[in-house]
Short mmCIF file of C-alpha atoms and ligand atoms in Angstrom, two decimals:
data_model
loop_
_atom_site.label_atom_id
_atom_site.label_comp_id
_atom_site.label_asym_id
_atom_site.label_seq_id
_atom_site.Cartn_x
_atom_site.Cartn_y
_atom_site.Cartn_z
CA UNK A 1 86.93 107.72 112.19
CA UNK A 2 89.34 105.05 111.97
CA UNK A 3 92.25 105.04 109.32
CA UNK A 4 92.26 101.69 107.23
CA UNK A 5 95.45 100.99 104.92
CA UNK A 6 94.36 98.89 101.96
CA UNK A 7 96.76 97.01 100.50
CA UNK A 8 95.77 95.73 96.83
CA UNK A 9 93.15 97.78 94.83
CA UNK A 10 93.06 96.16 91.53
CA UNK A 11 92.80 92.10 92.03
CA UNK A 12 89.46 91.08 92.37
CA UNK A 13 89.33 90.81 96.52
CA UNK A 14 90.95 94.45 96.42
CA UNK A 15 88.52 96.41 93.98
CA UNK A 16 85.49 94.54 95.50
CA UNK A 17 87.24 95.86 99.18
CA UNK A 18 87.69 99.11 98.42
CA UNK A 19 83.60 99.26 97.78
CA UNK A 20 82.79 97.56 100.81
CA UNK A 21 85.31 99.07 103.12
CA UNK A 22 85.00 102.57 101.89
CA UNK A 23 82.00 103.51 104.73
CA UNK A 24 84.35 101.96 107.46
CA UNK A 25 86.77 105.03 108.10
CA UNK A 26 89.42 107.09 106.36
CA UNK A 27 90.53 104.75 103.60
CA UNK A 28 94.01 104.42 102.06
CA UNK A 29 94.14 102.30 99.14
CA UNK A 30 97.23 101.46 97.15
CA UNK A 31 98.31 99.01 94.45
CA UNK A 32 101.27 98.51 92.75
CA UNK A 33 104.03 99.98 92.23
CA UNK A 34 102.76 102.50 94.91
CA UNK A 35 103.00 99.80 97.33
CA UNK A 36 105.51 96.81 96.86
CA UNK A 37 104.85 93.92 98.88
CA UNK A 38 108.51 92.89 98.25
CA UNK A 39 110.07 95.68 99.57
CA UNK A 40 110.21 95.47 103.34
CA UNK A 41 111.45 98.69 103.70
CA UNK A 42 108.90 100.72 101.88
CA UNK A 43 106.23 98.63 103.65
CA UNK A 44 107.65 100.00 106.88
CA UNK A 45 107.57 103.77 106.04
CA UNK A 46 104.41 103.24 104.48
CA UNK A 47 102.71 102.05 107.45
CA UNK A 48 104.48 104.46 109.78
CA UNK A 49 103.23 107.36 107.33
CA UNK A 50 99.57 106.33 107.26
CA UNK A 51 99.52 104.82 111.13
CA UNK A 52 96.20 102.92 110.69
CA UNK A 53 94.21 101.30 113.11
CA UNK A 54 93.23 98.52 110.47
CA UNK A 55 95.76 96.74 107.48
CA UNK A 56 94.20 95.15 104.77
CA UNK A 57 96.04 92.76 102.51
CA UNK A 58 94.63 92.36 99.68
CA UNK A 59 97.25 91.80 97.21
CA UNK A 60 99.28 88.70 96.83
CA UNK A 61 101.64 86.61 94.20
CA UNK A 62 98.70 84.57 92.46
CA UNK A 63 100.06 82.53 89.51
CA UNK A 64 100.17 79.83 91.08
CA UNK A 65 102.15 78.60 87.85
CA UNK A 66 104.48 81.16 87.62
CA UNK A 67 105.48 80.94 91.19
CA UNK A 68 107.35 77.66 90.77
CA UNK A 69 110.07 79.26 88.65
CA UNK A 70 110.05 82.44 90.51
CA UNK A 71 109.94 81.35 94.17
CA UNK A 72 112.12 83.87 95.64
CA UNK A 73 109.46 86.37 94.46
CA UNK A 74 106.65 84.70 95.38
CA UNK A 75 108.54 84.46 98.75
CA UNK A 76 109.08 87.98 99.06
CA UNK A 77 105.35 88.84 98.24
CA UNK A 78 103.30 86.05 100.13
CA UNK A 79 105.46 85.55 103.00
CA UNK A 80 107.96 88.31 103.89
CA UNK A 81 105.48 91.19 102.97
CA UNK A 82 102.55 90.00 105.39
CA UNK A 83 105.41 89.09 108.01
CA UNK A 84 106.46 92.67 107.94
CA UNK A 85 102.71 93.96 107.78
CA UNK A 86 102.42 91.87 110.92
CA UNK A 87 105.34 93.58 112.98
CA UNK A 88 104.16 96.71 111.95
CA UNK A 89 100.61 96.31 113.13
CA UNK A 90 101.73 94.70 116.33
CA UNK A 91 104.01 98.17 117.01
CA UNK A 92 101.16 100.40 116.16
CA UNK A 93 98.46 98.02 118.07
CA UNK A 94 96.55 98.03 114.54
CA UNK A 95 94.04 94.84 113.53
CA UNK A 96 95.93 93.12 110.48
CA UNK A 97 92.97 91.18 107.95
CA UNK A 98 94.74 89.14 105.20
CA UNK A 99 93.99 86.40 103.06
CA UNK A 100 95.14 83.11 102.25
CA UNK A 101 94.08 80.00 100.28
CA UNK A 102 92.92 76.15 100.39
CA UNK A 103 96.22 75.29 98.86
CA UNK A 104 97.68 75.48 102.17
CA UNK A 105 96.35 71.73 101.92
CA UNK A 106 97.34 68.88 100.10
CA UNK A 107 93.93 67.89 98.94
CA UNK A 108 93.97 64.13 100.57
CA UNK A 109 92.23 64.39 103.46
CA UNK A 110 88.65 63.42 101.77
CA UNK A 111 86.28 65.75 104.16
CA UNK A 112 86.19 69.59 104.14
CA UNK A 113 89.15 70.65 105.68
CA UNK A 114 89.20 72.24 109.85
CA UNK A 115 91.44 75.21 110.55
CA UNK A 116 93.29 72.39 112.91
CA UNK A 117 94.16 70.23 110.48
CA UNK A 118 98.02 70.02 109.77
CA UNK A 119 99.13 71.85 106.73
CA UNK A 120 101.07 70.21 103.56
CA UNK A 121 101.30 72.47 100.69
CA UNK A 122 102.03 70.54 97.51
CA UNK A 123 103.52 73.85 95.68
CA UNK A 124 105.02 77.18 95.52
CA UNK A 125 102.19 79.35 95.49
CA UNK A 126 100.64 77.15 98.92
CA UNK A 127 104.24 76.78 100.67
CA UNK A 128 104.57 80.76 100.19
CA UNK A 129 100.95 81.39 101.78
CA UNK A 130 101.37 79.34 104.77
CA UNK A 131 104.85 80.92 105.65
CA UNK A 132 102.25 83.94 105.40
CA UNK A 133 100.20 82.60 107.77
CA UNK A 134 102.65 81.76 109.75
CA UNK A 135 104.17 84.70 110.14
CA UNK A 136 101.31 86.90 110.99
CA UNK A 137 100.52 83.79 113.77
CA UNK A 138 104.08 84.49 115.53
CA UNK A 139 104.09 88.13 115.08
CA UNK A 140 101.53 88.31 118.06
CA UNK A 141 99.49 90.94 115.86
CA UNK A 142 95.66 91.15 115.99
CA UNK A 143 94.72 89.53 113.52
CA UNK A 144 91.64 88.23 111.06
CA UNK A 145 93.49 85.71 108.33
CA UNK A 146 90.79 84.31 106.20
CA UNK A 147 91.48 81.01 104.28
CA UNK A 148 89.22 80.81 100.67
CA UNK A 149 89.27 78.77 97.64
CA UNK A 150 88.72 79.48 93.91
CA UNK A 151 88.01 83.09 93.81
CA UNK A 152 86.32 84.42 91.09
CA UNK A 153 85.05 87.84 90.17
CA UNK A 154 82.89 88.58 86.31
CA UNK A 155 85.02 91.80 86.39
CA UNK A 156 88.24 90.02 84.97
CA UNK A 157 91.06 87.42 84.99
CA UNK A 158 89.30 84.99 86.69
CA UNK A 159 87.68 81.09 85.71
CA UNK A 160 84.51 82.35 85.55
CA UNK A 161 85.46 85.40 82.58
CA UNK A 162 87.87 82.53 81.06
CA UNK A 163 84.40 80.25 81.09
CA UNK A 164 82.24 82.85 78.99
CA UNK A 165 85.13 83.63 76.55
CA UNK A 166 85.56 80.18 75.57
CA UNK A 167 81.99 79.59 75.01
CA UNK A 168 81.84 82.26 72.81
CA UNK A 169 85.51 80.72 70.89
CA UNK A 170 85.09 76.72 71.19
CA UNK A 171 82.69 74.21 70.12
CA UNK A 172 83.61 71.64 72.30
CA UNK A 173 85.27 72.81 76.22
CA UNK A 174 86.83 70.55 78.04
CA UNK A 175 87.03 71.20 82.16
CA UNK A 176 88.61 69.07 84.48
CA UNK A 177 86.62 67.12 87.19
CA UNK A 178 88.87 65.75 89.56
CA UNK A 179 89.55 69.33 91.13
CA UNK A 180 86.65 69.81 93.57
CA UNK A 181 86.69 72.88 95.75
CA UNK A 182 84.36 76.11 96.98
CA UNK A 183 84.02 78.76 94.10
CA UNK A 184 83.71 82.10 96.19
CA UNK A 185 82.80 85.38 95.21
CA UNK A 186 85.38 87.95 95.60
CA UNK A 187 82.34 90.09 96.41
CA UNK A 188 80.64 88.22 98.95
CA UNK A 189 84.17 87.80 100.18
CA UNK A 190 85.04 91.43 100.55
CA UNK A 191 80.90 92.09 102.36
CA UNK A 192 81.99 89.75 104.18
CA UNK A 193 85.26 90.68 105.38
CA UNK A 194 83.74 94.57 106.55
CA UNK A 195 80.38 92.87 108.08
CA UNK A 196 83.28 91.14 110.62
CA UNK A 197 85.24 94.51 110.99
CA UNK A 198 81.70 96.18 111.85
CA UNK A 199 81.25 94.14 114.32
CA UNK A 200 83.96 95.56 116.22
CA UNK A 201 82.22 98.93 116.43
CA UNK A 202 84.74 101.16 117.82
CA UNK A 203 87.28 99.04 119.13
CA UNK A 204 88.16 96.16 116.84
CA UNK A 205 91.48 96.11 118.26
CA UNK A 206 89.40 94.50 121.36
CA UNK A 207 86.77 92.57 119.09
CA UNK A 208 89.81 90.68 117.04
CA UNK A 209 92.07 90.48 119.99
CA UNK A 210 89.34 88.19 121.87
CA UNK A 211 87.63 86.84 118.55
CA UNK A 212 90.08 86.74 115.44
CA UNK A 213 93.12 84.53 114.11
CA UNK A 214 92.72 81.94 111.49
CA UNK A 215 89.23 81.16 109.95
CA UNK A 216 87.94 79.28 106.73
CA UNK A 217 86.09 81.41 104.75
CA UNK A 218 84.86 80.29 101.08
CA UNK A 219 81.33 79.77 99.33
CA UNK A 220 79.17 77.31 100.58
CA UNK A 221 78.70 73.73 99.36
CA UNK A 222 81.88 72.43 96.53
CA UNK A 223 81.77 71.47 93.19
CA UNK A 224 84.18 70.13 90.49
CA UNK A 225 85.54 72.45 88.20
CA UNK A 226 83.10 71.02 85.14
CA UNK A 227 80.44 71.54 87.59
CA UNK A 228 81.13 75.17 88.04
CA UNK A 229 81.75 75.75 84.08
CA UNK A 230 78.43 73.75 83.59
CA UNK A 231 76.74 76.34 86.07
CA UNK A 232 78.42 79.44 84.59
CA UNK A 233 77.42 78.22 81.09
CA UNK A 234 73.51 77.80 82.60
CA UNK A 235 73.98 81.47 84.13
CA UNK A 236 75.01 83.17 81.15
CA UNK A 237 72.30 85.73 80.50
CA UNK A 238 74.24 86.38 77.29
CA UNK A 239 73.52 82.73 76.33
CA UNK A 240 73.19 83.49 72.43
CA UNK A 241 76.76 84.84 71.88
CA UNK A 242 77.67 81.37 72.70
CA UNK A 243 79.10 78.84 70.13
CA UNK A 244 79.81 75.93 72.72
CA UNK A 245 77.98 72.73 71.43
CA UNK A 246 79.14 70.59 74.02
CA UNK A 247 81.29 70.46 77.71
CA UNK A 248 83.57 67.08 78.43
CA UNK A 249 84.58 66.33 81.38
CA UNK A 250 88.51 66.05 81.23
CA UNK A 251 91.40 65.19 83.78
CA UNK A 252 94.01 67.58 85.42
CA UNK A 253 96.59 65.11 83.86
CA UNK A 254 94.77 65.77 80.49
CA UNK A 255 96.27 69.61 80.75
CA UNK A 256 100.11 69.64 82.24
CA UNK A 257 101.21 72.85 83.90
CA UNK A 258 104.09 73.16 86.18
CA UNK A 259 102.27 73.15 89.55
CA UNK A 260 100.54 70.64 91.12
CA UNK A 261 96.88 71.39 92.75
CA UNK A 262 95.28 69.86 95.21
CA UNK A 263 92.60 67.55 94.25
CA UNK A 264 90.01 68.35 96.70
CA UNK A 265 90.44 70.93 99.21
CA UNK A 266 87.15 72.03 100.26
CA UNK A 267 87.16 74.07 103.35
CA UNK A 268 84.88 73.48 106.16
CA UNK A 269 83.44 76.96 106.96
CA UNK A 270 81.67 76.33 110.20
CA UNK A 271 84.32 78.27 113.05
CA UNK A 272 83.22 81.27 110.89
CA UNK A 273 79.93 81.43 111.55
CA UNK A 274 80.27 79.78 114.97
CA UNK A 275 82.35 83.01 115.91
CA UNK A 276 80.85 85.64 113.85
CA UNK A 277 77.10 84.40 112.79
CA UNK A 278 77.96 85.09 109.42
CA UNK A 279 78.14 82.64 106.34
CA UNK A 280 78.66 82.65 102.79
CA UNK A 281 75.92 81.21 100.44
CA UNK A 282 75.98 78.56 98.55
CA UNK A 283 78.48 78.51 95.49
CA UNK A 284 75.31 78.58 93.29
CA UNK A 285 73.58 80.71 94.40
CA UNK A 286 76.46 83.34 95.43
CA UNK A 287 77.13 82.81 91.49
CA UNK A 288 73.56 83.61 90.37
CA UNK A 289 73.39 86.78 92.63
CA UNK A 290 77.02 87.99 90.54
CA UNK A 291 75.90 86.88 87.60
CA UNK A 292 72.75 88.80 87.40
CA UNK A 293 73.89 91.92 89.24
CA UNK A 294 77.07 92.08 86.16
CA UNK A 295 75.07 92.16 83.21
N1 NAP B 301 92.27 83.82 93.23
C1 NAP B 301 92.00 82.72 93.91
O1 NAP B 301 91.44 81.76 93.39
C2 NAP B 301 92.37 82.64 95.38
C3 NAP B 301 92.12 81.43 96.06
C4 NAP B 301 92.44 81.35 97.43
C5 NAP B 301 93.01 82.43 98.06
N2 NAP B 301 93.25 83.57 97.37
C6 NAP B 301 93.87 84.70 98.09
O2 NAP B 301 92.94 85.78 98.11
C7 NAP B 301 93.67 87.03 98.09
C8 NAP B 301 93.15 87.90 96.96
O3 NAP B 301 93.31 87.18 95.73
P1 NAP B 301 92.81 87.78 94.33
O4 NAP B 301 92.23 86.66 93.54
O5 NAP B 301 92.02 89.02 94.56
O6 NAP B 301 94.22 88.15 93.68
P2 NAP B 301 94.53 88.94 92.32
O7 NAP B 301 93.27 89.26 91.61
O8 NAP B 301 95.58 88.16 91.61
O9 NAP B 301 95.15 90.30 92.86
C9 NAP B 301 96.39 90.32 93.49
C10 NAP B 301 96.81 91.78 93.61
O10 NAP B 301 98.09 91.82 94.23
C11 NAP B 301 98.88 92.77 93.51
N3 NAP B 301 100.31 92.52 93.67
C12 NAP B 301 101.08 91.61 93.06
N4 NAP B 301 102.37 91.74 93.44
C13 NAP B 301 102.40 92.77 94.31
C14 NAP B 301 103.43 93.41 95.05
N5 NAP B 301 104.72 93.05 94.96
N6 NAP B 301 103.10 94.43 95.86
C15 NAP B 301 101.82 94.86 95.96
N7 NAP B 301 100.82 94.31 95.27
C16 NAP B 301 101.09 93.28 94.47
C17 NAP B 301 98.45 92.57 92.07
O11 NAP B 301 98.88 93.67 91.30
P3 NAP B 301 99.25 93.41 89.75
O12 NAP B 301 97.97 93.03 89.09
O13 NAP B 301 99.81 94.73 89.33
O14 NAP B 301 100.26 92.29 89.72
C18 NAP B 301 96.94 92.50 92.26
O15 NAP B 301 96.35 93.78 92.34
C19 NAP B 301 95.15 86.66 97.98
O16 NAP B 301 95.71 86.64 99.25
C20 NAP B 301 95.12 85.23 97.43
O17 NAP B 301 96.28 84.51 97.79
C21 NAP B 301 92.94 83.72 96.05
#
């Protein structure tokens, strides 16, 4: 059996991984504070302790707020901690699968976004990512880095919990719709994450060595952000508990918060399935299939 390190149990790609991945080999799982991203040397001995044949990095510095007052942090965890995960998988000849985000991008482009298309972050929390990506690129490590967009999960945290709890505490929600992007499940995300490990069988050193490096991978299809809350609302099968009378369409400048997004920074998905004959659904439909399994 093979021995996977899993970095990040507790974010919403990380529990749903630990589910999926669990059939897959010997699986070590850690969050934090047993594992600190920012701490290069700990990440060393860690991976020198467990000496698996796959890394998973699951965890990351997310507030994509936050991070542009605390960029040496966000640094440390999105850049320097999946730089030293690289080295260390290169040493050990282990498969390194990570994650990283449409924010990479600075939303201009106007068409779903190629994995060749040149790179302009537009803040922190996307500058931090792509030094990620980077990284792992000029490490030389096997590798499976998978670009999404607007992950959500009904477990917690996410847009689509914050969606249901203000329906259930405001009249009137407003949701902006000059963001459009992919919503993707941080479920189908993690099936689909193992269903590319299976594929290597026994050696997906080999499989990822010949097949792996950068692909987009986010939910079919895009949608604004009032078109998602609009959906979520529909999809409610707790429809009753909510008070909203009404959802208006607002503009990100309508809501100021320290870091800008990209306007539209759909991702187009289509190396993914060219090189692995896999897909994720449509947005809608991936949320209907959450929806209904949650409740
Ligand atoms: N969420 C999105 O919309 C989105 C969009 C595009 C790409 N992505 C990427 O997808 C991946 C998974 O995202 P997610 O939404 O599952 O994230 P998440 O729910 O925010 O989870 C991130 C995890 O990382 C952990 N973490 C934070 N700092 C750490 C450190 N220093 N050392 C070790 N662990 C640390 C967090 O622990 P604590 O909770 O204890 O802080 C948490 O368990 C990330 O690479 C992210 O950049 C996410």
């Amino acid at each position: 059996m093979k021995t996977i390190l899993q970095i990040g149990t507790k974010g919403q790609v990380g529990w749903e991984l630990l589910r999926t991945c669990v059939p897959l080999g010997n699986l070590v799982a850690l969050d934090y504070p047993d594992v600190d991203l920012s701490d290069s040397d700990g990440l060393r001995k860690l991976v020198n302790e467990v000496k698996p044949q796959i890394i998973i990095n699951a965890a990351a510095y997310t507030n994509v707020d936050k991070a542009e007052s605390e960029i040496a942090l966000a640094r440390a965890i999105n850049a320097t901690g999946p730089a030293v995960l690289a080295e260390e998988a290169k040493k050990l000849k282990a498969v390194l699968l990570h994650y990283s985000t449409d924010y990479v991008f600075d939303g201009s482009k106007g068409s779903p976004y190629l994995e060749s298309d040149p790179t302009k972050p537009i803040n922190v929390y996307g500058q931090t990512k792509l030094e990620g990506e980077q990284a792992i690129e000029a490490s030389g490590c096997v590798n499976l880095v998978l670009r999404t967009s607007w992950v959500y999960s009904v477990r917690q945290g996410g847009f689509v919990t914050k969606v249901l709890q203000w329906a259930r505490q405001q009249e009137v929600m407003r949701v902006v719709d000059d963001q459009i992007s992919s919503p993707t499940s941080a479920r189908m995300l993690a099936e689909l994450s193992a269903l590319i490990l299976v594929q290597g069988r026994e050696d997906v050193y080999g499989y990822l060595q010949e097949k792996g490096g950068l692909f987009h991978c986010a939910g079919g299809g895009s949608c604004s952000r009032y078109e998602w809350a609009k959906a979520i609302l529909e999809l409610d099968p707790k429809k009753e508990e909510q008070i909203a009378q009404r959802l208006e369409p607002a503009k990100s400048s309508d809501f100021p918060v320290p870091a800008t997004r990209p306007m539209v920074s759909v991702l187009n998905c289509d190396k993914l399935t060219e090189n692995f004959g896999i897909k994720q659904p449509d947005w809608k439909k991936s949320l209907q299939l959450v929806m209904d399994a949650e409740f």
